[in-house]
Every structure is written in C-alpha cells, then in structure tokens.
mmCIF file of C-alpha atoms in Angstrom:
data_model
loop_
_atom_site.group_PDB
_atom_site.id
_atom_site.type_symbol
_atom_site.label_atom_id
_atom_site.label_comp_id
_atom_site.label_asym_id
_atom_site.label_seq_id
_atom_site.Cartn_x
_atom_site.Cartn_y
_atom_site.Cartn_z
ATOM 1 C CA UNK A 931 21.443 -28.982 12.390
ATOM 2 C CA UNK A 932 22.749 -25.402 12.559
ATOM 3 C CA UNK A 933 21.660 -24.839 8.966
ATOM 4 C CA UNK A 934 18.183 -26.001 9.806
ATOM 5 C CA UNK A 935 17.956 -23.571 12.730
ATOM 6 C CA UNK A 936 18.668 -20.683 10.348
ATOM 7 C CA UNK A 937 15.621 -21.617 8.312
ATOM 8 C CA UNK A 938 12.241 -20.332 9.460
ATOM 9 C CA UNK A 939 10.380 -22.703 7.113
ATOM 10 C CA UNK A 940 11.510 -25.774 5.240
ATOM 11 C CA UNK A 941 9.611 -28.357 3.211
ATOM 12 C CA UNK A 942 10.933 -31.545 1.678
ATOM 13 C CA UNK A 943 9.057 -33.546 -0.973
ATOM 14 C CA UNK A 944 5.791 -32.194 0.429
ATOM 15 C CA UNK A 945 2.708 -33.798 -1.110
ATOM 16 C CA UNK A 946 -0.963 -33.248 -0.393
ATOM 17 C CA UNK A 947 -3.622 -35.255 -2.202
ATOM 18 C CA UNK A 948 -7.344 -34.677 -1.722
ATOM 19 C CA UNK A 949 -9.873 -37.446 -2.198
ATOM 20 C CA UNK A 950 -12.851 -36.063 -4.114
ATOM 21 C CA UNK A 951 -16.244 -37.695 -3.859
ATOM 22 C CA UNK A 952 -18.043 -38.379 -7.150
ATOM 23 C CA UNK A 953 -20.737 -35.886 -8.093
ATOM 24 C CA UNK A 954 -24.434 -36.626 -8.426
ATOM 25 C CA UNK A 955 -24.193 -36.885 -12.213
ATOM 26 C CA UNK A 956 -21.453 -39.501 -11.984
ATOM 27 C CA UNK A 957 -23.453 -41.477 -9.429
ATOM 28 C CA UNK A 958 -26.572 -41.414 -11.613
ATOM 29 C CA UNK A 959 -24.652 -42.591 -14.671
ATOM 30 C CA UNK A 960 -23.114 -45.423 -12.670
ATOM 31 C CA UNK A 961 -26.538 -46.545 -11.406
ATOM 32 C CA UNK A 962 -27.988 -46.500 -14.934
ATOM 33 C CA UNK A 963 -25.217 -48.778 -16.113
ATOM 34 C CA UNK A 964 -25.817 -51.068 -13.157
ATOM 35 C CA UNK A 965 -22.233 -50.770 -12.054
ATOM 36 C CA UNK A 966 -20.612 -50.049 -8.747
ATOM 37 C CA UNK A 967 -20.395 -46.550 -7.352
ATOM 38 C CA UNK A 968 -17.565 -44.569 -8.990
ATOM 39 C CA UNK A 969 -14.293 -44.478 -7.125
ATOM 40 C CA UNK A 970 -12.988 -41.425 -5.309
ATOM 41 C CA UNK A 971 -10.957 -39.119 -7.530
ATOM 42 C CA UNK A 972 -7.600 -37.777 -6.484
ATOM 43 C CA UNK A 973 -6.591 -34.122 -6.667
ATOM 44 C CA UNK A 974 -2.888 -33.400 -6.235
ATOM 45 C CA UNK A 975 -2.806 -30.018 -4.483
ATOM 46 C CA UNK A 976 0.922 -30.107 -3.679
ATOM 47 C CA UNK A 977 3.348 -32.046 -5.847
ATOM 48 C CA UNK A 978 6.692 -32.724 -4.103
ATOM 49 C CA UNK A 979 7.261 -29.165 -2.947
ATOM 50 C CA UNK A 980 10.778 -28.289 -1.752
ATOM 51 C CA UNK A 981 10.988 -24.815 -0.253
ATOM 52 C CA UNK A 982 13.226 -22.931 2.155
ATOM 53 C CA UNK A 983 12.408 -19.620 3.844
ATOM 54 C CA UNK A 984 15.262 -17.974 5.717
ATOM 55 C CA UNK A 985 14.904 -16.403 9.128
ATOM 56 C CA UNK A 986 14.468 -12.622 8.835
ATOM 57 C CA UNK A 987 13.072 -12.869 5.308
ATOM 58 C CA UNK A 988 9.890 -11.591 3.708
ATOM 59 C CA UNK A 989 9.090 -14.457 1.372
ATOM 60 C CA UNK A 990 6.400 -14.189 -1.291
ATOM 61 C CA UNK A 991 4.292 -17.071 -2.582
ATOM 62 C CA UNK A 992 2.591 -16.229 -5.879
ATOM 63 C CA UNK A 993 0.148 -18.394 -7.769
ATOM 64 C CA UNK A 994 -3.339 -18.411 -9.288
ATOM 65 C CA UNK A 995 -6.383 -19.762 -7.486
ATOM 66 C CA UNK A 996 -6.031 -23.506 -7.155
ATOM 67 C CA UNK A 997 -2.234 -23.430 -7.375
ATOM 68 C CA UNK A 998 -1.715 -24.912 -3.905
ATOM 69 C CA UNK A 999 -0.910 -21.783 -1.866
ATOM 70 C CA UNK A 1000 -3.667 -22.177 0.700
ATOM 71 C CA UNK A 1001 -3.018 -25.898 1.090
ATOM 72 C CA UNK A 1002 0.669 -25.180 1.731
ATOM 73 C CA UNK A 1003 -0.121 -22.498 4.300
ATOM 74 C CA UNK A 1004 -2.600 -24.782 6.071
ATOM 75 C CA UNK A 1005 0.107 -27.435 6.409
ATOM 76 C CA UNK A 1006 2.683 -24.922 7.661
ATOM 77 C CA UNK A 1007 0.225 -23.529 10.215
ATOM 78 C CA UNK A 1008 -0.592 -27.085 11.415
ATOM 79 C CA UNK A 1009 -4.211 -26.951 10.213
ATOM 80 C CA UNK A 1010 -3.723 -29.767 7.700
ATOM 81 C CA UNK A 1011 -1.499 -32.834 7.531
ATOM 82 C CA UNK A 1012 0.566 -33.615 4.437
ATOM 83 C CA UNK A 1013 -0.075 -36.825 2.532
ATOM 84 C CA UNK A 1014 3.667 -37.417 2.414
ATOM 85 C CA UNK A 1015 6.899 -35.509 2.805
ATOM 86 C CA UNK A 1016 7.896 -33.282 5.704
ATOM 87 C CA UNK A 1017 7.699 -29.656 6.779
ATOM 88 C CA UNK A 1018 9.412 -27.745 9.553
ATOM 89 C CA UNK A 1019 8.410 -24.370 10.985
ATOM 90 C CA UNK A 1020 10.918 -22.609 13.232
ATOM 91 C CA UNK A 1021 12.839 -25.899 13.273
ATOM 92 C CA UNK A 1022 9.836 -27.911 14.498
ATOM 93 C CA UNK A 1023 8.107 -30.718 12.618
ATOM 94 C CA UNK A 1024 4.546 -29.681 11.732
ATOM 95 C CA UNK A 1025 3.120 -33.106 12.521
ATOM 96 C CA UNK A 1026 4.873 -33.931 15.791
ATOM 97 C CA UNK A 1027 5.354 -30.453 17.302
ATOM 98 C CA UNK A 1028 2.138 -28.699 16.269
ATOM 99 C CA UNK A 1029 1.302 -27.264 19.712
ATOM 100 C CA UNK A 1030 4.740 -25.628 20.020
ATOM 101 C CA UNK A 1031 4.538 -24.207 16.497
ATOM 102 C CA UNK A 1032 1.162 -22.593 17.157
ATOM 103 C CA UNK A 1033 2.618 -20.591 20.044
ATOM 104 C CA UNK A 1034 5.252 -19.142 17.713
ATOM 105 C CA UNK A 1035 3.168 -18.192 14.667
ATOM 106 C CA UNK A 1036 0.195 -16.100 13.669
ATOM 107 C CA UNK A 1037 -1.773 -15.538 10.499
ATOM 108 C CA UNK A 1038 -3.690 -12.792 8.714
ATOM 109 C CA UNK A 1039 -6.085 -13.882 5.972
ATOM 110 C CA UNK A 1040 -7.580 -11.219 3.726
ATOM 111 C CA UNK A 1041 -11.345 -11.038 3.438
ATOM 112 C CA UNK A 1042 -12.036 -13.371 6.326
ATOM 113 C CA UNK A 1043 -14.677 -12.675 8.946
ATOM 114 C CA UNK A 1044 -12.994 -12.971 12.310
ATOM 115 C CA UNK A 1045 -13.965 -12.273 15.868
ATOM 116 C CA UNK A 1046 -17.270 -12.222 17.673
ATOM 117 C CA UNK A 1047 -19.708 -9.732 16.203
ATOM 118 C CA UNK A 1048 -21.195 -8.741 19.549
ATOM 119 C CA UNK A 1049 -17.786 -7.812 20.957
ATOM 120 C CA UNK A 1050 -16.000 -4.551 20.221
ATOM 121 C CA UNK A 1051 -12.723 -4.276 18.342
ATOM 122 C CA UNK A 1052 -10.775 -3.856 21.578
ATOM 123 C CA UNK A 1053 -12.595 -6.717 23.312
ATOM 124 C CA UNK A 1054 -11.899 -9.089 20.415
ATOM 125 C CA UNK A 1055 -8.221 -8.217 20.333
ATOM 126 C CA UNK A 1056 -7.887 -8.496 24.111
ATOM 127 C CA UNK A 1057 -9.580 -11.912 24.079
ATOM 128 C CA UNK A 1058 -7.306 -13.162 21.303
ATOM 129 C CA UNK A 1059 -4.196 -11.970 23.152
ATOM 130 C CA UNK A 1060 -5.300 -13.926 26.229
ATOM 131 C CA UNK A 1061 -5.299 -17.141 24.195
ATOM 132 C CA UNK A 1062 -1.533 -16.589 23.852
ATOM 133 C CA UNK A 1063 -1.025 -15.729 27.515
ATOM 134 C CA UNK A 1064 -0.130 -12.046 27.065
ATOM 135 C CA UNK A 1065 -0.288 -9.915 30.218
ATOM 136 C CA UNK A 1066 -2.773 -7.041 30.358
ATOM 137 C CA UNK A 1067 -0.142 -4.266 30.221
ATOM 138 C CA UNK A 1068 1.528 -5.645 27.077
ATOM 139 C CA UNK A 1069 -1.841 -6.401 25.479
ATOM 140 C CA UNK A 1070 -3.188 -2.887 26.000
ATOM 141 C CA UNK A 1071 0.038 -1.265 24.759
ATOM 142 C CA UNK A 1072 0.045 -3.320 21.565
ATOM 143 C CA UNK A 1073 -3.664 -2.779 20.930
ATOM 144 C CA UNK A 1074 -3.209 0.984 21.224
ATOM 145 C CA UNK A 1075 -0.076 1.054 19.024
ATOM 146 C CA UNK A 1076 -1.493 -1.135 16.239
ATOM 147 C CA UNK A 1077 -4.960 0.448 16.156
ATOM 148 C CA UNK A 1078 -3.280 3.835 15.765
ATOM 149 C CA UNK A 1079 -1.169 2.438 12.931
ATOM 150 C CA UNK A 1080 -4.136 1.225 10.860
ATOM 151 C CA UNK A 1081 -6.403 4.151 11.729
ATOM 152 C CA UNK A 1082 -8.821 2.169 13.889
ATOM 153 C CA UNK A 1083 -8.173 3.853 17.247
ATOM 154 C CA UNK A 1084 -11.435 5.808 17.029
ATOM 155 C CA UNK A 1085 -13.363 2.573 16.386
ATOM 156 C CA UNK A 1086 -11.959 0.506 19.239
ATOM 157 C CA UNK A 1087 -15.331 0.486 21.011
ATOM 158 C CA UNK A 1088 -17.294 -0.377 17.856
ATOM 159 C CA UNK A 1089 -18.817 -3.842 17.588
ATOM 160 C CA UNK A 1090 -17.289 -6.065 14.902
ATOM 161 C CA UNK A 1091 -20.712 -6.574 13.337
ATOM 162 C CA UNK A 1092 -20.893 -2.825 12.648
ATOM 163 C CA UNK A 1093 -17.561 -2.636 10.791
ATOM 164 C CA UNK A 1094 -17.191 -2.536 7.020
ATOM 165 C CA UNK A 1095 -15.192 -5.241 5.231
ATOM 166 C CA UNK A 1096 -12.166 -2.948 4.990
ATOM 167 C CA UNK A 1097 -12.256 -2.084 8.701
ATOM 168 C CA UNK A 1098 -12.616 -5.753 9.649
ATOM 169 C CA UNK A 1099 -9.526 -6.486 7.578
ATOM 170 C CA UNK A 1100 -7.636 -3.802 9.476
ATOM 171 C CA UNK A 1101 -8.613 -5.524 12.720
ATOM 172 C CA UNK A 1102 -7.472 -8.870 11.279
ATOM 173 C CA UNK A 1103 -4.087 -7.333 10.574
ATOM 174 C CA UNK A 1104 -3.778 -6.052 14.141
ATOM 175 C CA UNK A 1105 -4.773 -9.464 15.462
ATOM 176 C CA UNK A 1106 -1.972 -11.079 13.441
ATOM 177 C CA UNK A 1107 0.783 -8.964 14.991
ATOM 178 C CA UNK A 1108 -0.520 -8.403 18.508
ATOM 179 C CA UNK A 1109 1.185 -11.589 19.769
ATOM 180 C CA UNK A 1110 4.546 -10.566 18.243
ATOM 181 C CA UNK A 1111 4.966 -13.990 16.569
ATOM 182 C CA UNK A 1112 8.243 -15.434 15.336
ATOM 183 C CA UNK A 1113 6.685 -16.181 11.952
ATOM 184 C CA UNK A 1114 3.589 -14.514 10.537
ATOM 185 C CA UNK A 1115 1.654 -15.798 7.538
ATOM 186 C CA UNK A 1116 0.024 -12.999 5.548
ATOM 187 C CA UNK A 1117 -2.547 -14.405 3.121
ATOM 188 C CA UNK A 1118 -3.753 -11.466 0.990
ATOM 189 C CA UNK A 1119 -3.315 -9.018 3.909
ATOM 190 C CA UNK A 1120 -4.313 -5.873 1.977
ATOM 191 C CA UNK A 1121 -7.433 -7.339 0.381
ATOM 192 C CA UNK A 1122 -10.282 -4.846 0.863
ATOM 193 C CA UNK A 1123 -8.029 -2.008 2.043
ATOM 194 C CA UNK A 1124 -7.793 1.386 0.388
ATOM 195 C CA UNK A 1125 -4.527 2.611 -1.146
ATOM 196 C CA UNK A 1126 -3.438 4.558 1.932
ATOM 197 C CA UNK A 1127 -4.156 1.728 4.364
ATOM 198 C CA UNK A 1128 -2.400 -0.782 2.100
ATOM 199 C CA UNK A 1129 0.693 1.413 2.070
ATOM 200 C CA UNK A 1130 0.661 1.659 5.868
ATOM 201 C CA UNK A 1131 0.351 -2.112 6.182
ATOM 202 C CA UNK A 1132 3.285 -2.703 3.810
ATOM 203 C CA UNK A 1133 5.416 -0.151 5.633
ATOM 204 C CA UNK A 1134 4.650 -1.788 8.975
ATOM 205 C CA UNK A 1135 5.486 -5.292 7.701
ATOM 206 C CA UNK A 1136 8.770 -4.074 6.227
ATOM 207 C CA UNK A 1137 9.749 -2.202 9.388
ATOM 208 C CA UNK A 1138 8.665 -5.104 11.624
ATOM 209 C CA UNK A 1139 11.114 -7.466 9.912
ATOM 210 C CA UNK A 1140 13.936 -4.910 9.575
ATOM 211 C CA UNK A 1141 13.782 -4.055 13.284
ATOM 212 C CA UNK A 1142 13.505 -7.710 14.305
ATOM 213 C CA UNK A 1143 15.920 -9.798 12.199
ATOM 214 C CA UNK A 1144 14.787 -12.975 13.956
ATOM 215 C CA UNK A 1145 11.228 -12.533 12.625
ATOM 216 C CA UNK A 1146 9.944 -13.936 9.323
ATOM 217 C CA UNK A 1147 6.996 -13.235 7.025
ATOM 218 C CA UNK A 1148 5.450 -15.521 4.412
ATOM 219 C CA UNK A 1149 3.219 -13.458 2.131
ATOM 220 C CA UNK A 1150 0.694 -14.411 -0.521
ATOM 221 C CA UNK A 1151 -0.751 -11.637 -2.651
ATOM 222 C CA UNK A 1152 -2.495 -10.998 -5.952
ATOM 223 C CA UNK A 1153 -0.805 -7.596 -6.195
ATOM 224 C CA UNK A 1154 2.469 -7.951 -8.083
ATOM 225 C CA UNK A 1155 3.670 -4.488 -7.068
ATOM 226 C CA UNK A 1156 3.186 -5.490 -3.431
ATOM 227 C CA UNK A 1157 5.316 -8.610 -3.862
ATOM 228 C CA UNK A 1158 7.966 -6.685 -5.774
ATOM 229 C CA UNK A 1159 8.140 -3.975 -3.116
ATOM 230 C CA UNK A 1160 8.113 -6.183 -0.024
ATOM 231 C CA UNK A 1161 9.621 -9.564 -0.785
ATOM 232 C CA UNK A 1162 13.265 -10.547 -0.473
ATOM 233 C CA UNK A 1163 12.496 -13.649 -2.530
ATOM 234 C CA UNK A 1164 9.474 -14.938 -4.404
ATOM 235 C CA UNK A 1165 8.336 -18.457 -5.255
ATOM 236 C CA UNK A 1166 5.911 -18.944 -8.140
ATOM 237 C CA UNK A 1167 3.638 -21.958 -7.712
ATOM 238 C CA UNK A 1168 1.153 -23.483 -10.156
ATOM 239 C CA UNK A 1169 -0.695 -26.791 -10.116
ATOM 240 C CA UNK A 1170 1.033 -27.741 -6.885
ATOM 241 C CA UNK A 1171 4.590 -27.261 -8.185
ATOM 242 C CA UNK A 1172 7.173 -24.563 -7.492
ATOM 243 C CA UNK A 1173 8.109 -23.235 -10.933
ATOM 244 C CA UNK A 1174 10.702 -20.678 -9.873
ATOM 245 C CA UNK A 1175 12.153 -19.191 -6.692
ATOM 246 C CA UNK A 1176 14.525 -16.232 -6.491
ATOM 247 C CA UNK A 1177 14.717 -12.510 -5.786
ATOM 248 C CA UNK A 1178 12.301 -10.337 -7.810
ATOM 249 C CA UNK A 1179 15.208 -8.648 -9.586
ATOM 250 C CA UNK A 1180 16.810 -11.965 -10.581
ATOM 251 C CA UNK A 1181 13.494 -13.336 -11.821
ATOM 252 C CA UNK A 1182 12.933 -10.214 -13.924
ATOM 253 C CA UNK A 1183 16.460 -10.478 -15.280
ATOM 254 C CA UNK A 1184 15.567 -13.854 -16.843
ATOM 255 C CA UNK A 1185 13.400 -11.934 -19.323
ATOM 256 C CA UNK A 1186 15.965 -9.254 -20.176
ATOM 257 C CA UNK A 1187 16.789 -10.998 -23.464
ATOM 258 C CA UNK A 1188 13.131 -10.899 -24.514
ATOM 259 C CA UNK A 1189 11.121 -7.988 -25.868
ATOM 260 C CA UNK A 1190 8.133 -7.100 -23.711
ATOM 261 C CA UNK A 1191 5.340 -5.077 -25.295
ATOM 262 C CA UNK A 1192 1.871 -3.922 -24.344
ATOM 263 C CA UNK A 1193 -0.381 -2.883 -27.187
ATOM 264 C CA UNK A 1194 -4.015 -1.892 -27.565
ATOM 265 C CA UNK A 1195 -6.144 -2.533 -30.618
ATOM 266 C CA UNK A 1196 -9.792 -2.045 -31.400
ATOM 267 C CA UNK A 1197 -11.967 -4.747 -29.881
ATOM 268 C CA UNK A 1198 -10.961 -8.173 -31.183
ATOM 269 C CA UNK A 1199 -12.046 -11.112 -28.964
ATOM 270 C CA UNK A 1200 -9.827 -13.660 -30.704
ATOM 271 C CA UNK A 1201 -6.699 -11.460 -30.727
ATOM 272 C CA UNK A 1202 -4.569 -13.715 -28.503
ATOM 273 C CA UNK A 1203 -5.493 -16.835 -30.483
ATOM 274 C CA UNK A 1204 -4.509 -15.097 -33.714
ATOM 275 C CA UNK A 1205 -0.996 -14.140 -32.625
ATOM 276 C CA UNK A 1206 0.053 -16.746 -30.064
ATOM 277 C CA UNK A 1207 1.163 -19.227 -32.753
ATOM 278 C CA UNK A 1208 3.331 -16.732 -34.647
ATOM 279 C CA UNK A 1209 6.959 -17.807 -34.549
ATOM 280 C CA UNK A 1210 8.843 -15.875 -31.889
ATOM 281 C CA UNK A 1211 5.806 -15.130 -29.676
ATOM 282 C CA UNK A 1212 6.723 -16.598 -26.307
ATOM 283 C CA UNK A 1213 3.604 -15.508 -24.471
ATOM 284 C CA UNK A 1214 0.461 -13.525 -25.223
ATOM 285 C CA UNK A 1215 -2.270 -12.641 -22.748
ATOM 286 C CA UNK A 1216 -5.241 -10.410 -23.507
ATOM 287 C CA UNK A 1217 -7.714 -8.193 -21.691
ATOM 288 C CA UNK A 1218 -10.915 -6.775 -23.138
ATOM 289 C CA UNK A 1219 -13.215 -3.900 -22.387
ATOM 290 C CA UNK A 1220 -16.179 -2.605 -24.384
ATOM 291 C CA UNK A 1221 -14.056 -0.716 -26.891
ATOM 292 C CA UNK A 1222 -10.594 -2.223 -27.103
ATOM 293 C CA UNK A 1223 -8.389 -5.250 -26.550
ATOM 294 C CA UNK A 1224 -5.088 -5.051 -24.678
ATOM 295 C CA UNK A 1225 -2.332 -7.566 -25.414
ATOM 296 C CA UNK A 1226 0.656 -8.239 -23.163
ATOM 297 C CA UNK A 1227 3.361 -9.813 -25.308
ATOM 298 C CA UNK A 1228 6.668 -11.485 -24.548
ATOM 299 C CA UNK A 1229 8.611 -11.842 -27.810
ATOM 300 C CA UNK A 1230 11.938 -13.431 -28.627
ATOM 301 C CA UNK A 1231 12.978 -10.194 -30.308
ATOM 302 C CA UNK A 1232 11.647 -6.849 -31.503
ATOM 303 C CA UNK A 1233 11.481 -8.110 -35.084
ATOM 304 C CA UNK A 1234 8.594 -10.410 -34.089
ATOM 305 C CA UNK A 1235 6.392 -7.365 -33.475
ATOM 306 C CA UNK A 1236 5.892 -6.642 -37.202
ATOM 307 C CA UNK A 1237 4.163 -9.960 -38.045
ATOM 308 C CA UNK A 1238 2.053 -9.631 -34.891
ATOM 309 C CA UNK A 1239 0.734 -6.221 -35.933
ATOM 310 C CA UNK A 1240 0.247 -7.466 -39.515
ATOM 311 C CA UNK A 1241 -1.840 -10.416 -38.300
ATOM 312 C CA UNK A 1242 -4.036 -8.121 -36.215
ATOM 313 C CA UNK A 1243 -4.451 -5.694 -39.115
ATOM 314 C CA UNK A 1244 -5.488 -8.525 -41.423
ATOM 315 C CA UNK A 1245 -8.374 -9.116 -39.023
ATOM 316 C CA UNK A 1246 -9.445 -5.461 -39.098
ATOM 317 C CA UNK A 1247 -8.005 -4.554 -35.711
ATOM 318 C CA UNK A 1248 -6.654 -1.006 -35.643
ATOM 319 C CA UNK A 1249 -3.606 -0.252 -33.491
ATOM 320 C CA UNK A 1250 -4.448 2.262 -30.744
ATOM 321 C CA UNK A 1251 -1.257 2.289 -28.663
ATOM 322 C CA UNK A 1252 2.066 0.500 -28.396
ATOM 323 C CA UNK A 1253 4.490 0.463 -25.476
ATOM 324 C CA UNK A 1254 7.760 -1.350 -24.949
ATOM 325 C CA UNK A 1255 8.421 -2.059 -21.292
ATOM 326 C CA UNK A 1256 11.106 -3.362 -19.011
ATOM 327 C CA UNK A 1257 10.169 -6.831 -17.695
ATOM 328 C CA UNK A 1258 8.095 -6.839 -14.514
ATOM 329 C CA UNK A 1259 7.331 -9.551 -11.984
ATOM 330 C CA UNK A 1260 3.947 -9.918 -13.659
ATOM 331 C CA UNK A 1261 5.713 -10.662 -16.959
ATOM 332 C CA UNK A 1262 7.758 -13.372 -15.247
ATOM 333 C CA UNK A 1263 4.606 -14.883 -13.798
ATOM 334 C CA UNK A 1264 2.881 -14.732 -17.171
ATOM 335 C CA UNK A 1265 5.843 -16.392 -18.900
ATOM 336 C CA UNK A 1266 5.885 -19.269 -16.395
ATOM 337 C CA UNK A 1267 2.175 -19.810 -15.783
ATOM 338 C CA UNK A 1268 0.683 -18.637 -19.077
ATOM 339 C CA UNK A 1269 -1.771 -16.133 -17.613
ATOM 340 C CA UNK A 1270 -1.864 -13.085 -15.371
ATOM 341 C CA UNK A 1271 -2.108 -13.536 -11.629
ATOM 342 C CA UNK A 1272 -5.292 -11.474 -11.499
ATOM 343 C CA UNK A 1273 -7.099 -13.565 -14.101
ATOM 344 C CA UNK A 1274 -10.070 -15.567 -12.874
ATOM 345 C CA UNK A 1275 -8.969 -19.173 -12.629
ATOM 346 C CA UNK A 1276 -11.902 -20.413 -10.606
ATOM 347 C CA UNK A 1277 -12.357 -23.270 -13.038
ATOM 348 C CA UNK A 1278 -9.293 -24.814 -11.449
ATOM 349 C CA UNK A 1279 -9.663 -26.876 -8.313
ATOM 350 C CA UNK A 1280 -10.056 -24.634 -5.303
ATOM 351 C CA UNK A 1281 -7.535 -24.900 -2.521
ATOM 352 C CA UNK A 1282 -9.769 -26.376 0.109
#
C-alpha cells in the first residue's frame, strides 16, 4: 500500500475498445446483398497499458495522432471508463472514486476553446475557481500572479470572444493551475503560443514541480525539445501500446551504437523507398519541399552510408548536405514508431 501512495498515477492492464458504427457505404452494400446490417467494428484504443507515474515527476507521453494518448488521459481524468483493467490517480480508483479525483486534478488542453465568450478573462477564471471552492482572496491572488506570468494582466478585462487563439491558450494555462491541483494534465499546453510564451510556460511548470515535490505533471506534446527539456521520464505510445518508458537520456543512449545522419538531396519523392531496404538501414524518414528532399537516417554503422548515397546518385539525386548527429529523442521515437512525431497521421483512428 505504501508503494501505491508514492505513485501519482498507475494503470494495470488498461484496455479501451470503441465500438464503431458501420458507414453508409457498408450499409448500402449490405442492403444490396440482401443481408443483415453489418456488425459494429471494434477499435482498440488502449491495449493492456501498464504505466506508473511517480509523485513529484514531470512525465511525458509521446505518440502520433491516434496512438491512444487522449483516450488514456480521458480515463485518468474520469471522463471515460476503461473497457477492462484498472487505473488509480493519487491512489484513488478512477471508476469508484471519480468525484474525489476531480477535486485533486486539473487539465490544460492546447487549442481548446474554453470559457464563456461574453465574460472577461478575470470573470472566467474567478468563476472556474469557485467551482473548486476557492476563497475570494486566494482566487484573486492567483489570478493576478498567473496572468502576470503569461503576459495577460493587461487583458484581464477583455472578453474571451475578443482574444486570439494564442491568448485564449494562455488563459487555459492559467485556468489549469489556479486551483493548485495535486496532479495536472497538460495536453499540448504550448500549442498556439509564441516562442517567448512557450518558454515562460515551461519554466513555470518546471518551477511548480520543483517547489512542490508532492505535485505531479503528465505532459503530452508534439515538440520533442519540450519533452526533452521538461520530462523526468517519457513513455512512447503507438497503436494503444507503450513501446518504451525511461528517462530521455537513457532512451537516447539506446541509439548510441547506431549512426544517425541527416542528409539533403535534390528533390526525389521516392528517396525513402529507394534506401529503406538497403542492408544496415534501420530507419529512414523523409521530408520534402519544392527544391530538395531531407532524409533522417538511423544506420547500423557509418559504412552503410556509402551504399545509401550511391543508391540516391543512381537515381539522379545530387547530395546537397550531410550531417552526422548525436541521437535525439526524435530519433528514438522514429526508431520505435517508424515516423516523426510531427508527421500527419490523421489516417489513423482519431482518439475520440
């Protein structure tokens, strides 16, 4: 029991399966054949997830769209029930102690539209604080402190409907911390923020946990540098499964024996397909612009680079630049998942 109390979040064999209704095309085809309506399809969003987040930790959850991140967060914040398995937040079961959990947590979701548009920034934050039973003195002190932090103090009397997307996200961030929760879930917290504001947000999150060792943060982000800078540990999730979980430095160390290169060649759409089957190429991901193609390569050794360049040259691609790099968290993600985190994976099932 003592071990469990030291964990802010714990999941055990957590499974979530969505039942998907058949589309119109499937229904039409079934009617033409005179058969019964097609059965509901199953989508496994979480596949026996075991995860532990320690108290006082900033824990990162990285995965492409459709990986299961949002489903997992919804279960941990008591917005969704698991199909099977169990989850505990601050030592409380998410299914039987939901009301108690909600008083101890808060959440910031990037890009969301929150608050009532006709109310001002200060009015929205005050109203939200009242839902948690904060007294007026504490509420006003925290509103002032946090609005100053994110540079919104001069907009406190501005209606939400008149704020830009970036300013609304700043207000969302303030809303997430105004209740001083035990555990805060940050789902893309810097989405829509400029570089300076993003840095301030990261600094605040880091200081918040350092000054309050009993507090915990679970962070999802599409910015690898953000995860590397902030997170004590990172879990990489894809297709509902946790593929790896460790400190950023330990995860990067797993690639130390490999050779990591980034090279640019003249525009060649099929570049990745041409080199990915060469012996010794562990992973190859490409990016294109109007004039060139960039390849991120993870090779078993430096000697594999020569046949890669030869294959590209055979297809009339001219080498523009070549860089050998130390492994990054993005390289680890690419090696495990097979694509960059920032690639569009909307063709995968969305995390409803």
